[in-house]
PDB file of C-alpha atoms in Angstrom:
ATOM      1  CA  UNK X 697      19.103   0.332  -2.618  1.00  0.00           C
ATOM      2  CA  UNK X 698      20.919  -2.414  -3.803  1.00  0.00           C
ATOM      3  CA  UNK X 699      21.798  -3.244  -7.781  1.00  0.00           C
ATOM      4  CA  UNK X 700      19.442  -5.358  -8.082  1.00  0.00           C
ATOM      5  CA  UNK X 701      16.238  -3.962  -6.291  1.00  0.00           C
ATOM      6  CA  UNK X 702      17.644  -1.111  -8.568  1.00  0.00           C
ATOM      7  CA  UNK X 703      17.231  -2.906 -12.017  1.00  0.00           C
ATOM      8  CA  UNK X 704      13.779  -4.712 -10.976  1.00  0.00           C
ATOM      9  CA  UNK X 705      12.425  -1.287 -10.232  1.00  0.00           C
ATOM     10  CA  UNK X 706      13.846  -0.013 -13.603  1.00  0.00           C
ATOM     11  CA  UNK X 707      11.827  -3.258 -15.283  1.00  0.00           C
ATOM     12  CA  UNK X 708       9.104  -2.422 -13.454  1.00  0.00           C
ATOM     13  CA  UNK X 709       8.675   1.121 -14.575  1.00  0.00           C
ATOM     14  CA  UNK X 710       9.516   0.041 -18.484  1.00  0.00           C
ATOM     15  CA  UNK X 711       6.660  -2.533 -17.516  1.00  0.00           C
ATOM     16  CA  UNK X 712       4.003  -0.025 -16.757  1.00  0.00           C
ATOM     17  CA  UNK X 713       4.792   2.297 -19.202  1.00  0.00           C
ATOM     18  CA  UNK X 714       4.337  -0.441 -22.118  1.00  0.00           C
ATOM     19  CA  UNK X 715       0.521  -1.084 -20.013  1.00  0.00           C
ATOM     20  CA  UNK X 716      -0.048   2.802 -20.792  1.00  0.00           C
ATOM     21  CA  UNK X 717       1.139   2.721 -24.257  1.00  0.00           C
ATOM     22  CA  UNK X 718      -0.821  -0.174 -25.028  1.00  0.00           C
ATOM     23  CA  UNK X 719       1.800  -2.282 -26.035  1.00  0.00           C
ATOM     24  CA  UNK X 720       1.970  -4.761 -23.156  1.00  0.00           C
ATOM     25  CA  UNK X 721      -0.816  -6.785 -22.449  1.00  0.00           C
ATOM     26  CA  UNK X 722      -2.596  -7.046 -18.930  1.00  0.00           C
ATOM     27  CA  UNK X 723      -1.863 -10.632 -18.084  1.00  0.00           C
ATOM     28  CA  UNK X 724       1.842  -9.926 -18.854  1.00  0.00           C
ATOM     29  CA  UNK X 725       1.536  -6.365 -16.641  1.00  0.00           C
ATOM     30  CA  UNK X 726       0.564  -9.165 -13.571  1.00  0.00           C
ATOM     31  CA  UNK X 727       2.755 -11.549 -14.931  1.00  0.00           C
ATOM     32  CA  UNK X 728       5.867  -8.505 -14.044  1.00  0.00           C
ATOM     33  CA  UNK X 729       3.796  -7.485 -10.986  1.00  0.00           C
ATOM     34  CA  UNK X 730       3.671 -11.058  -9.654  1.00  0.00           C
ATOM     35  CA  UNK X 731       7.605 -11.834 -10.484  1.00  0.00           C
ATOM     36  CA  UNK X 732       8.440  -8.537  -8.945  1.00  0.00           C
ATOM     37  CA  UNK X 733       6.540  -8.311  -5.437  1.00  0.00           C
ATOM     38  CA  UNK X 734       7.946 -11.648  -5.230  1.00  0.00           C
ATOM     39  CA  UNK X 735      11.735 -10.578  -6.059  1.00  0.00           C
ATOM     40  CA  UNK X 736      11.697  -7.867  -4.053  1.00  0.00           C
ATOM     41  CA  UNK X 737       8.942  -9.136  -0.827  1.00  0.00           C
ATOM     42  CA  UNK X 738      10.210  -8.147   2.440  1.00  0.00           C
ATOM     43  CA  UNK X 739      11.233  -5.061   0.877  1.00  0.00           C
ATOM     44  CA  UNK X 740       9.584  -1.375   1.120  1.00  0.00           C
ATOM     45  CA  UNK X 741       7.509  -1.521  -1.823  1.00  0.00           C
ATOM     46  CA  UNK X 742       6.925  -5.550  -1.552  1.00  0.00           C
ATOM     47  CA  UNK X 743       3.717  -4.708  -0.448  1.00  0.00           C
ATOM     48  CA  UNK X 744       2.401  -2.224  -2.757  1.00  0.00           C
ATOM     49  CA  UNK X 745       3.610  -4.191  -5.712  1.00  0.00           C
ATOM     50  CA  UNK X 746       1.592  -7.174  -4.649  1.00  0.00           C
ATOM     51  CA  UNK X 747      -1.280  -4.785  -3.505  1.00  0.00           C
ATOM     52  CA  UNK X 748      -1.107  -4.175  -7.218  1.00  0.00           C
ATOM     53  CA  UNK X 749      -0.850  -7.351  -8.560  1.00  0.00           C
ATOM     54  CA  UNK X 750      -3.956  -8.410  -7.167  1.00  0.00           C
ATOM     55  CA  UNK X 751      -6.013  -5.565  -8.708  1.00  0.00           C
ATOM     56  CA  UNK X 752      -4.319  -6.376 -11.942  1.00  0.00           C
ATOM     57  CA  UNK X 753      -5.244  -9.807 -12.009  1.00  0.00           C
ATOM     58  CA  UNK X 754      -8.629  -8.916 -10.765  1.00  0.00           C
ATOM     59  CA  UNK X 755      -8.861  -7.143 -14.017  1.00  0.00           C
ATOM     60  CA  UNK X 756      -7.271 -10.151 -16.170  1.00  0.00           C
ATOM     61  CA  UNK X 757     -10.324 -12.608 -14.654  1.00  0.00           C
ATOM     62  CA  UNK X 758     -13.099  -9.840 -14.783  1.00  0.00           C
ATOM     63  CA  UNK X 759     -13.953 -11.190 -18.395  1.00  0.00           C
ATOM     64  CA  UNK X 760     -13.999  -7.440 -19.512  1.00  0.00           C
ATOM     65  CA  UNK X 761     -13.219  -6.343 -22.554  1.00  0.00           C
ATOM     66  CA  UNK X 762      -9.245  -5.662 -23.142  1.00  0.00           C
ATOM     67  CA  UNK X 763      -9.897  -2.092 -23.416  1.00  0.00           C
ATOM     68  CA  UNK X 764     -11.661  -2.448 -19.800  1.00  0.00           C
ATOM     69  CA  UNK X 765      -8.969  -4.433 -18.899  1.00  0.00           C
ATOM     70  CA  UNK X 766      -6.386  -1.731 -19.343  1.00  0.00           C
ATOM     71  CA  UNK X 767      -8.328   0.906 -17.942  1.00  0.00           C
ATOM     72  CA  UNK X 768      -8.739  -1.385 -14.714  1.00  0.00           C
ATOM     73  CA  UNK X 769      -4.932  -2.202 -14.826  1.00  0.00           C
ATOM     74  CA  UNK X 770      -3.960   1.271 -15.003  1.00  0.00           C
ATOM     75  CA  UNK X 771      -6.170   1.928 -11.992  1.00  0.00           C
ATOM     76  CA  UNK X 772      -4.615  -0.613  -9.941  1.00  0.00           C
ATOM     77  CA  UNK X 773      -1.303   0.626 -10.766  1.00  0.00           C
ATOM     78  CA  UNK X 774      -1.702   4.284 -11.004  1.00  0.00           C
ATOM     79  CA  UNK X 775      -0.447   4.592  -7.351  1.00  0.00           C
ATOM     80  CA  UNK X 776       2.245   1.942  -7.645  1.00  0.00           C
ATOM     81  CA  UNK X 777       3.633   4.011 -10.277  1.00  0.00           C
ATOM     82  CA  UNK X 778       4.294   7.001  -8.234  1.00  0.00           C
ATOM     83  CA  UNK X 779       5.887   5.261  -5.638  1.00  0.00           C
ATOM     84  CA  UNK X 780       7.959   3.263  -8.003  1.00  0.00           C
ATOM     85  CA  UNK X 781       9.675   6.032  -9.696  1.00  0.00           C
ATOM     86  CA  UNK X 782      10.159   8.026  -6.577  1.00  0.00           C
ATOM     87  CA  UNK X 783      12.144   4.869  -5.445  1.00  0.00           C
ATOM     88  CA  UNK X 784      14.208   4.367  -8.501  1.00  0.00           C
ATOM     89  CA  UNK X 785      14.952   8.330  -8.796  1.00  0.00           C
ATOM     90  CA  UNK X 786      16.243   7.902  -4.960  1.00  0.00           C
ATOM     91  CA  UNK X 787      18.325   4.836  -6.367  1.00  0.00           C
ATOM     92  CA  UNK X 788      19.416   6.786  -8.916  1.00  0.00           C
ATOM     93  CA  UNK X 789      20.671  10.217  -7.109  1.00  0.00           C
ATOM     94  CA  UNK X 790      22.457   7.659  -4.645  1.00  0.00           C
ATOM     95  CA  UNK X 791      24.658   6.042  -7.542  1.00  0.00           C
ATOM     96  CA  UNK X 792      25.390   9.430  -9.605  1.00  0.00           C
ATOM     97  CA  UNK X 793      24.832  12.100  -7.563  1.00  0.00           C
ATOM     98  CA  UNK X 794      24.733  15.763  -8.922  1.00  0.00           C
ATOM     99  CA  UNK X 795      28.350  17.514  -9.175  1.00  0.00           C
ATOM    100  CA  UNK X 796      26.906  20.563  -7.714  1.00  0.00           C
ATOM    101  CA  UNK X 797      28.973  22.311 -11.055  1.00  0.00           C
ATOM    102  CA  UNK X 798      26.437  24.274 -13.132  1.00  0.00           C
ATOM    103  CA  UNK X 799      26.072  22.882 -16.650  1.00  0.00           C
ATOM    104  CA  UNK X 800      28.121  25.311 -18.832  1.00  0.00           C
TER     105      UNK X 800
END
């Protein structure tokens, strides 16, 4: 994994954390979903994140209430979310890798 598939997939996470807390609205959740699967199409998660995308923005045009909204969002991206991290912890161990010293 590259730098920069790296940092989107950092964003990304942040992103769909601030959807669970609340404190990031769904059109801007699709908004990062859309930029993202674009940034990183062609790539192993491309798919998935536009998977997502589209049942985020199925929830932005539903007409629900916001609270629906974000239940619907989180739905669409519970999977996503899994995937995501397991990607950027991968990313992660690659760049600093553990010493293999115990922590004394």
């Amino acid at each position: 994994m590259d730098d920069r598939q790296f940092s989107l997939l950092a964003n990304l996470i942040d992103g769909l954390d601030r959807l669970y807390d609340q404190k990031s609205s769904v059109i801007d959740t699709y908004a990062l979903l859309h930029a993202t699967g674009c940034a990183l199409s062609g790539s192993d998660l491309g798919e998935d994140i536009a998977a997502a995308a589209d049942g985020v923005l199925r929830a932005v045009r539903s007409g629900a209430a916001e609270p629906e909204k974000n239940r619907a969002a989180l739905a669409a991206t519970d999977a996503l979310r899994v995937k995501v991290s397991e990607a950027w912890g991968e990313g992660y161990l690659e760049r600093y890798p553990p010493s293999g010293r115990d922590p004394k």
